[in-house]
CSV table of C-alpha atoms in Angstrom, one decimal:
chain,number,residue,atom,x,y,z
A,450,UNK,CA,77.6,112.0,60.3
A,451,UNK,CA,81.5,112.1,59.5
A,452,UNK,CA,83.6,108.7,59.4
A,453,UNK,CA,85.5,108.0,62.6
A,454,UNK,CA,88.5,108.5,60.9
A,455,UNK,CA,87.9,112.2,60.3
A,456,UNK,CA,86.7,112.7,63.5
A,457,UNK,CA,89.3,110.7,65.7
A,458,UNK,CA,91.8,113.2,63.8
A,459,UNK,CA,89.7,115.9,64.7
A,460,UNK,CA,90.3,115.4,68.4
A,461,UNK,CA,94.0,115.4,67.9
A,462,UNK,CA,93.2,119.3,69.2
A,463,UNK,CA,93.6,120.8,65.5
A,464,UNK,CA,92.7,122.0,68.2
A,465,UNK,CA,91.7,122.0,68.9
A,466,UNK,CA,92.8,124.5,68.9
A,467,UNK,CA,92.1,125.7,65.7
A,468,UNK,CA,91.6,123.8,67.0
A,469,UNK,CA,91.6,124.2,64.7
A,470,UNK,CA,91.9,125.2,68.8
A,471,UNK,CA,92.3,126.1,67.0
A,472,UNK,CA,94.6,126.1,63.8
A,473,UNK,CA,97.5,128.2,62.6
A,474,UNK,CA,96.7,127.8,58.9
A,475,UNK,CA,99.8,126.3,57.2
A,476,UNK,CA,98.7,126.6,53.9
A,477,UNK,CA,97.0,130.0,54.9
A,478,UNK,CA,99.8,131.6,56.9
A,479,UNK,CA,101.2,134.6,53.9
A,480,UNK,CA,99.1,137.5,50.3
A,481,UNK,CA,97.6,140.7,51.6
A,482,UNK,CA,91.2,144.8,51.9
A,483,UNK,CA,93.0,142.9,53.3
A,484,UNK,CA,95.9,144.2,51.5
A,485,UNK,CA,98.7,142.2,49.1
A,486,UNK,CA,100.5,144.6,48.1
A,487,UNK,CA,103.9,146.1,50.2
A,488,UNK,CA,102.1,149.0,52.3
A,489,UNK,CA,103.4,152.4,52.0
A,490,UNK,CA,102.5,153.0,55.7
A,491,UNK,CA,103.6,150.9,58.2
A,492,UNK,CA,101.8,147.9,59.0
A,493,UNK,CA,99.4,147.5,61.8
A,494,UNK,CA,100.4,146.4,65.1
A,495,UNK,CA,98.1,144.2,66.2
A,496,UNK,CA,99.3,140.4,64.1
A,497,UNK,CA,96.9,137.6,64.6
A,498,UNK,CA,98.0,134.3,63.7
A,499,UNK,CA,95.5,131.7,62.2
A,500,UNK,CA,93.1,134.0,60.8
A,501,UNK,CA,91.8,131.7,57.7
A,502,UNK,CA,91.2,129.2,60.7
A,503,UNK,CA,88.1,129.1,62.8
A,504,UNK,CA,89.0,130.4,66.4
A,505,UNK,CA,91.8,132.8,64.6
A,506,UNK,CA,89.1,134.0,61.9
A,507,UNK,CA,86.9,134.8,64.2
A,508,UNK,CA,89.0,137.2,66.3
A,509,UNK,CA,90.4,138.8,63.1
A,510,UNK,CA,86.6,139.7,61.7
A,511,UNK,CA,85.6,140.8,65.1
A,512,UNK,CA,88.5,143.0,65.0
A,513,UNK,CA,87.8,144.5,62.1
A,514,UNK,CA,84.7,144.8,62.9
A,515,UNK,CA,85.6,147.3,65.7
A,516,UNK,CA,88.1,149.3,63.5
A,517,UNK,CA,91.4,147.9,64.5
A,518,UNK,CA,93.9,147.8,61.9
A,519,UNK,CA,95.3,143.9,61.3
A,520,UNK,CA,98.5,142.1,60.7
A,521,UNK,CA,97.4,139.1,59.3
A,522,UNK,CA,100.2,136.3,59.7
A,523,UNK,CA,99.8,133.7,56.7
A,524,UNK,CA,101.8,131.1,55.1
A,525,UNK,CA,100.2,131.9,51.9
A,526,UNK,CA,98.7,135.9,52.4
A,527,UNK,CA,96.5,135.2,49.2
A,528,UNK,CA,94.4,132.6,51.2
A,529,UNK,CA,93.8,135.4,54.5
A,530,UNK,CA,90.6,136.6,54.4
A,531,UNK,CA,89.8,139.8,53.2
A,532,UNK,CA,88.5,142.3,56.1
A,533,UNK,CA,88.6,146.3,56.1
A,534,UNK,CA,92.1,147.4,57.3
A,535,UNK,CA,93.9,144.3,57.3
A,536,UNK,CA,97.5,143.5,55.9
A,537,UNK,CA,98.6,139.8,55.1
A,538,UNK,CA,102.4,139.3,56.0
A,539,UNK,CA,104.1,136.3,55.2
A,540,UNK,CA,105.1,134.3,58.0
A,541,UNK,CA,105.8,130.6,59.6
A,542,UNK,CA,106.8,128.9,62.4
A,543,UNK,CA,109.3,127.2,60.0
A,544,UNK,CA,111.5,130.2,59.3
A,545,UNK,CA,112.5,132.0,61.9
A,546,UNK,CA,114.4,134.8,59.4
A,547,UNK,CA,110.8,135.4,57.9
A,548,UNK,CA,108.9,135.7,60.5
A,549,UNK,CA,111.1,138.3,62.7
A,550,UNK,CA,110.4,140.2,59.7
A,551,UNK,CA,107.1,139.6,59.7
A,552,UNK,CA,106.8,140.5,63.5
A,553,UNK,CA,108.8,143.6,63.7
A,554,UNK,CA,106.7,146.6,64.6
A,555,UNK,CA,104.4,144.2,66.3
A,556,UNK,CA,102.9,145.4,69.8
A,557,UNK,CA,100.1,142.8,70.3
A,558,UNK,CA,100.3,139.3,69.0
A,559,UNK,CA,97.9,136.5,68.8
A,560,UNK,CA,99.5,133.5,68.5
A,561,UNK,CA,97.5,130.3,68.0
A,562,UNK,CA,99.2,126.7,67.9
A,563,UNK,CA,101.0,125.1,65.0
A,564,UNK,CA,99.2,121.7,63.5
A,565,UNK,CA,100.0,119.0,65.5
A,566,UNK,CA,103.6,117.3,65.0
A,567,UNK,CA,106.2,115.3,67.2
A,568,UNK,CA,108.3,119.2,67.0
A,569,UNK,CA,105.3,121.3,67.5
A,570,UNK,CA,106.8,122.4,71.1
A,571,UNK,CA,110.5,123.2,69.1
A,572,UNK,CA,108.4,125.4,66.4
A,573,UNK,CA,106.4,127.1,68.9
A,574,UNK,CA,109.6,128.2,71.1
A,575,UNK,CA,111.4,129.3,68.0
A,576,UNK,CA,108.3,131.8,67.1
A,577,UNK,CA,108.2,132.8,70.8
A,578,UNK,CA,112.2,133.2,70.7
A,579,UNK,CA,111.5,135.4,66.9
A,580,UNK,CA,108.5,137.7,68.5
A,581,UNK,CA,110.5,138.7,71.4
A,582,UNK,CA,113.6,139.5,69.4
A,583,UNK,CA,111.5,141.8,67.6
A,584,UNK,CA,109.8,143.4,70.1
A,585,UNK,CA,106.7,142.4,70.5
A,586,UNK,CA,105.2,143.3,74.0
A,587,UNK,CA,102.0,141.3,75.2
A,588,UNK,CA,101.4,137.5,73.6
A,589,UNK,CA,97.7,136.0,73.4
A,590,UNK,CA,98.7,132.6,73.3
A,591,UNK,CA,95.5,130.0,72.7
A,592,UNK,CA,96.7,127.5,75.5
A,593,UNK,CA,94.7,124.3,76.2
A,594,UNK,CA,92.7,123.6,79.4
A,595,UNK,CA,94.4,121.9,82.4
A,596,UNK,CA,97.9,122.7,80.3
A,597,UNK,CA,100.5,121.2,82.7
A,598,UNK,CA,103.9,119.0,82.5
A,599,UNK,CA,102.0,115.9,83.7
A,600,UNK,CA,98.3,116.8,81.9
A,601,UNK,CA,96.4,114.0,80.7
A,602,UNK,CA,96.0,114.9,77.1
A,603,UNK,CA,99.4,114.8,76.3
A,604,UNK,CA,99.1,117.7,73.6
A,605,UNK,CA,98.0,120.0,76.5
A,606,UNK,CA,101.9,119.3,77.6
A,607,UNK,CA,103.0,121.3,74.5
A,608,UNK,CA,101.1,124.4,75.8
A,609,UNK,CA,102.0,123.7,79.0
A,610,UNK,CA,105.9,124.5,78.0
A,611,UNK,CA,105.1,127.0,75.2
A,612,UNK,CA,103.2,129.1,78.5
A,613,UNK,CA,106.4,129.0,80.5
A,614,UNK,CA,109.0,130.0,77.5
A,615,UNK,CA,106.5,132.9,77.1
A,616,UNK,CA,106.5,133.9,80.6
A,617,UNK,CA,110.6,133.6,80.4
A,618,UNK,CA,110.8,135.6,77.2
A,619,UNK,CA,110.1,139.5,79.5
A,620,UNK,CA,106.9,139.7,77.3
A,621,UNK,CA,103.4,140.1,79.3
A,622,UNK,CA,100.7,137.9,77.9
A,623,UNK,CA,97.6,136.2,78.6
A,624,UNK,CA,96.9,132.6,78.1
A,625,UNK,CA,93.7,131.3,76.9
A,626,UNK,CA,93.1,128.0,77.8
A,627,UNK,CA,90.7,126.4,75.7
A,628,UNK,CA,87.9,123.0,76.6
A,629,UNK,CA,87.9,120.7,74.0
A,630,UNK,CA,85.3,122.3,70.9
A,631,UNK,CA,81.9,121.6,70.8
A,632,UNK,CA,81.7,121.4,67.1
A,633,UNK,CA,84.3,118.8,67.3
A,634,UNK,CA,81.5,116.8,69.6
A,635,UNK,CA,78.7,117.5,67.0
A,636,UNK,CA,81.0,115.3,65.0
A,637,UNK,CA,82.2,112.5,67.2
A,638,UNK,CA,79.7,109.7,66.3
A,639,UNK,CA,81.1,106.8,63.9
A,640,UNK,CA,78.7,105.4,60.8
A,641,UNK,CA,77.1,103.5,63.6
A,642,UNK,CA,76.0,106.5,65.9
A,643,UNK,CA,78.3,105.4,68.5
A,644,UNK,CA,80.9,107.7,70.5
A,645,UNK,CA,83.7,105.1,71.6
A,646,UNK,CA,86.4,106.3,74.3
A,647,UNK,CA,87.7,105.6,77.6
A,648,UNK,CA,85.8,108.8,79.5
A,649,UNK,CA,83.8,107.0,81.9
A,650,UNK,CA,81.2,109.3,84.0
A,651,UNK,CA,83.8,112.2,83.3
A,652,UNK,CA,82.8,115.5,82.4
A,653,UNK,CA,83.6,118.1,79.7
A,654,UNK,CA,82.5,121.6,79.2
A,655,UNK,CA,82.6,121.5,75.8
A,656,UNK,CA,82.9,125.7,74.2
A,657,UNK,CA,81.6,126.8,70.6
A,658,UNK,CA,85.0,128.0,68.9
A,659,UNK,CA,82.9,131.0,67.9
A,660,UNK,CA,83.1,132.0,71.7
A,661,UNK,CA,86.4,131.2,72.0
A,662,UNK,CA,87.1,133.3,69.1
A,663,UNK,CA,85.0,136.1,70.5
A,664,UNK,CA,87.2,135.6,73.9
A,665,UNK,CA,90.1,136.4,71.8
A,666,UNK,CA,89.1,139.2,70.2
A,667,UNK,CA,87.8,141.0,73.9
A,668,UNK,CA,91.5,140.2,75.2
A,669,UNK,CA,93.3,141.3,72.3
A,670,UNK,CA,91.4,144.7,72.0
A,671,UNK,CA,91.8,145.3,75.9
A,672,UNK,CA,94.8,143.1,76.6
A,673,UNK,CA,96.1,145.7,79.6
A,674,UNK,CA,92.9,144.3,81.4
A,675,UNK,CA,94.2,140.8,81.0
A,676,UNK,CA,97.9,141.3,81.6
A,677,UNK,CA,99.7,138.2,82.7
A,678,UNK,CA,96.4,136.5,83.2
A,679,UNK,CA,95.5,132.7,82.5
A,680,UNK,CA,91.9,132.5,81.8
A,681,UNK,CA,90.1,129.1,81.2
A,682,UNK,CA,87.7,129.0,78.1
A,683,UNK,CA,84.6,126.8,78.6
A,684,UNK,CA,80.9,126.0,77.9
A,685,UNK,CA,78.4,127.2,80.5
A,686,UNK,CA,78.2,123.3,81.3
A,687,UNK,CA,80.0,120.2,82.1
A,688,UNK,CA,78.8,117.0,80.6
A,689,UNK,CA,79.3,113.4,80.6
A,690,UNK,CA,79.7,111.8,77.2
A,691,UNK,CA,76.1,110.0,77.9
A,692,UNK,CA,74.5,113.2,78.0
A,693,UNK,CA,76.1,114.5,75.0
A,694,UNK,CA,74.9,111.7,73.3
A,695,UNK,CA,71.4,112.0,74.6
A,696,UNK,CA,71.5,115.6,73.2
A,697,UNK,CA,72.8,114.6,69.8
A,698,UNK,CA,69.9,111.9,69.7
A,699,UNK,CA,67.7,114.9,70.4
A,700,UNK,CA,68.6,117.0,67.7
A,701,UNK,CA,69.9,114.8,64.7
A,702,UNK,CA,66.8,113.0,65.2
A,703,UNK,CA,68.3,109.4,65.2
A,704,UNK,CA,69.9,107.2,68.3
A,705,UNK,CA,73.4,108.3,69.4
A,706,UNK,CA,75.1,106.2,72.2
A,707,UNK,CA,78.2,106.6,74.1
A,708,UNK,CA,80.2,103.3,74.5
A,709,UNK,CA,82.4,103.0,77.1
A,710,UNK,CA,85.9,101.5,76.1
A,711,UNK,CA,88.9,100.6,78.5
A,712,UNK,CA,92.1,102.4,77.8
A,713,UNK,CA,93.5,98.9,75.7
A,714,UNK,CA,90.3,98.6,73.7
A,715,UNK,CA,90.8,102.7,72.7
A,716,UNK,CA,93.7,101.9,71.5
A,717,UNK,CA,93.2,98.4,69.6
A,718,UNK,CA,90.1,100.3,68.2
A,719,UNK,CA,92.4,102.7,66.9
A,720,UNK,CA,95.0,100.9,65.3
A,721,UNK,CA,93.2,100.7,61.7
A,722,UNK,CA,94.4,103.9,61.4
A,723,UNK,CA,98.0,104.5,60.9
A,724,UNK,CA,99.5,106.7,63.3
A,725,UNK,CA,102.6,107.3,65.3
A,726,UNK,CA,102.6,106.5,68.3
A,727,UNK,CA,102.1,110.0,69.8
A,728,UNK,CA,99.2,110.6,68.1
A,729,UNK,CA,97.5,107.3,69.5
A,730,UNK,CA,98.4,108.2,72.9
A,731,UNK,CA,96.6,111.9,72.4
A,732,UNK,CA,93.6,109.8,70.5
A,733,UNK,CA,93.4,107.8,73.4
A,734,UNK,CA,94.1,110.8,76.3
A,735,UNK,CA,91.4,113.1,74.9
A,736,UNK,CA,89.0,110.9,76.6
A,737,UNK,CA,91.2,110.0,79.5
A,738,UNK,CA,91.6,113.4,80.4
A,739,UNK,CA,87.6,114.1,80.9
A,740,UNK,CA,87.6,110.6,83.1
A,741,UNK,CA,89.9,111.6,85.1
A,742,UNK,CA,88.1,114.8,85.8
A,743,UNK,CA,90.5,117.4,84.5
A,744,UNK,CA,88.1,118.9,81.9
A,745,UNK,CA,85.3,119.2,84.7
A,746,UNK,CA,85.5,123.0,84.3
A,747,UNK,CA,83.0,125.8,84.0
A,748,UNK,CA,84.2,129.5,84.0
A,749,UNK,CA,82.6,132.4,83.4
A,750,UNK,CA,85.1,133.8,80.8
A,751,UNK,CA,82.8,134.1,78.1
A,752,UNK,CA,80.4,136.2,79.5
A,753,UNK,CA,83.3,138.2,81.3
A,754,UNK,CA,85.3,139.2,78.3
A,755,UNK,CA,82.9,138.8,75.7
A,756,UNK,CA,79.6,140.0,77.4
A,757,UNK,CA,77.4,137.4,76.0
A,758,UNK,CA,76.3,134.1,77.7
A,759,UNK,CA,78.2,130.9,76.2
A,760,UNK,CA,76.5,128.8,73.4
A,761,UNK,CA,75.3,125.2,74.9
A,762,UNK,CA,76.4,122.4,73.3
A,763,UNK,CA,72.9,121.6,72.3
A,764,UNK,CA,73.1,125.2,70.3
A,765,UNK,CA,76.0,124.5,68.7
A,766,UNK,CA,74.4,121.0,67.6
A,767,UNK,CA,71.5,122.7,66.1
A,768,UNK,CA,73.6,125.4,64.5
A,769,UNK,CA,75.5,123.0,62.5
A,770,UNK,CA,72.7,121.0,61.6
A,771,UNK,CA,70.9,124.1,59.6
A,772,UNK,CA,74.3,124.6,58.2
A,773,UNK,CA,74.1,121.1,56.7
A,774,UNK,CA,77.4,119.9,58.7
């Protein structure tokens, strides 16, 4: 069990999305098996963002697995993973010079969020802006679920404006709209095996970032079959924070409860943590989002693009307890 500290930051949708989903690496965004050295040929077309991450690593050893040559897009190359036909390429969302380097000769891009910041939304227009000055055709972007101007979770706002700057750039694209992680979930308890958050009898359908990894990888080895396609990312259920709990009781073998907060007691329960203010308000809004019903989603986007039935979040619980986490 993880303190609530970690795991309150943990639902900030690193997210989530890399999460993270979900996360664009910054200290693992740049070396180069993967290759780091200057190639004599030119470098694969195919860049994937985020690869030392969990979502982004995923899709990058899938990949490989299936032969494609890789652009791997790293803050620091030396820390990308090493996979058969893969190049690491310097690159960040801080440097716009840099990365239209880095992005030129780039077809397919798969472009996963930058860590969580009160100018996430200005760095992720300026690497939108740099990939479509250097002629990149068709963006994966690893949205959020629900992503809209006036979303609950306020991060899904962010994703919500990076979709529409990519739809205005004349690049196709898909966007991948992400649940909240499971193994974030696994995690959620504090020291006193209690989940505390204003979610009420809302539901959330929870997806292994191993699927949504595996989502990635399907779009970005077929993405003319996805063209300017949003495609929701989820568990193949929805549940109420009571029944996660009643599943992690299950498998962790010791009592987990879920107790209901009201949106002031979220945030008083909070404020031991130093924040800014925008990161209480997503704190809080992760679980006001599934009261309010907008995570209530199940697709069948896993098993559509990745031909395999979703993990449950029960399977993902026992997964990570073998693995000690």
């Amino acid at each position: 069990m993880v303190s609530a500290g970690r795991l309150i930051c943990a639902l900030t949708w690193a997210f989530f999305l890399e999460g993270s989903r979900s996360r664009w690496d910054t200290d693992a965004m740049t070396d180069t098996n993967t290759t780091h050295a200057a190639p004599a040929s030119p470098l694969p077309s195919l860049a994937v963002t985020g690869a030392s991450g969990n979502v982004g690593g995923t899709a990058a050893r899938l990949l490989a697995q299936r032969g494609l040559p890789l652009r791997l897009l790293a803050n620091t190359p030396s820390r990308a993973p090493e996979l058969p036909g893969a190049t690491a390429v310097k690159c960040s969302y801080e440097d716009t010079l840099t990365t239209r380097v880095a992005l030129t000769g780039v077809d397919i891009l798969f472009m996963v969020s930058a860590p969580e910041s009160e100018d996430r939304l200005a760095k992720h227009l300026a690497f939108v802006d740099a990939a479509a000055a250097s002629g990149v055709r068709h963006v994966v972007y690893l949205s959020f679920m629900n992503a809209a101007p006036d979303s609950t979770f306020t991060l899904a706002r962010t994703h919500f404006h990076t979709e529409e700057h990519i739809k205005a750039s004349g690049m196709t694209y898909t966007f991948l709209r992400d649940n909240f992680y499971a193994d974030f979930f696994v995690e959620l308890p504090d020291e006193e095996g209690r989940i505390l958050g204003p979610a009420g009898d809302g539901r959330v359908s929870v997806v292994a970032r191993e699927d949504a990894g595996r989502v990635a990888a399907g779009v970005l080895a077929r993405p003319h079959e996805y063209e300017n396609q949003t495609l929701d990312v989820t568990g193949p259920e929805a549940l109420t924070l009571d029944e996660i709990a009643a599943i992690l009781t299950r498998v962790q073998g010791h009592p987990v409860t879920y107790v209901r907060e009201t949106i002031e007691e979220a945030y008083e329960s909070r404020k031991k943590w130093p924040a800014a203010q925008w990161e209480y308000d997503s704190w809080v809004s992760t679980y006001t989002s599934i009261a309010r019903g907008e995570m209530d989603v199940v697709s069948t986007t896993v098993r559509d693009v990745a031909g395999r039935h979703p993990l449950s979040f029960e399977e993902v619980a026992r997964a990570a307890l073998a693995s000690g986490r």
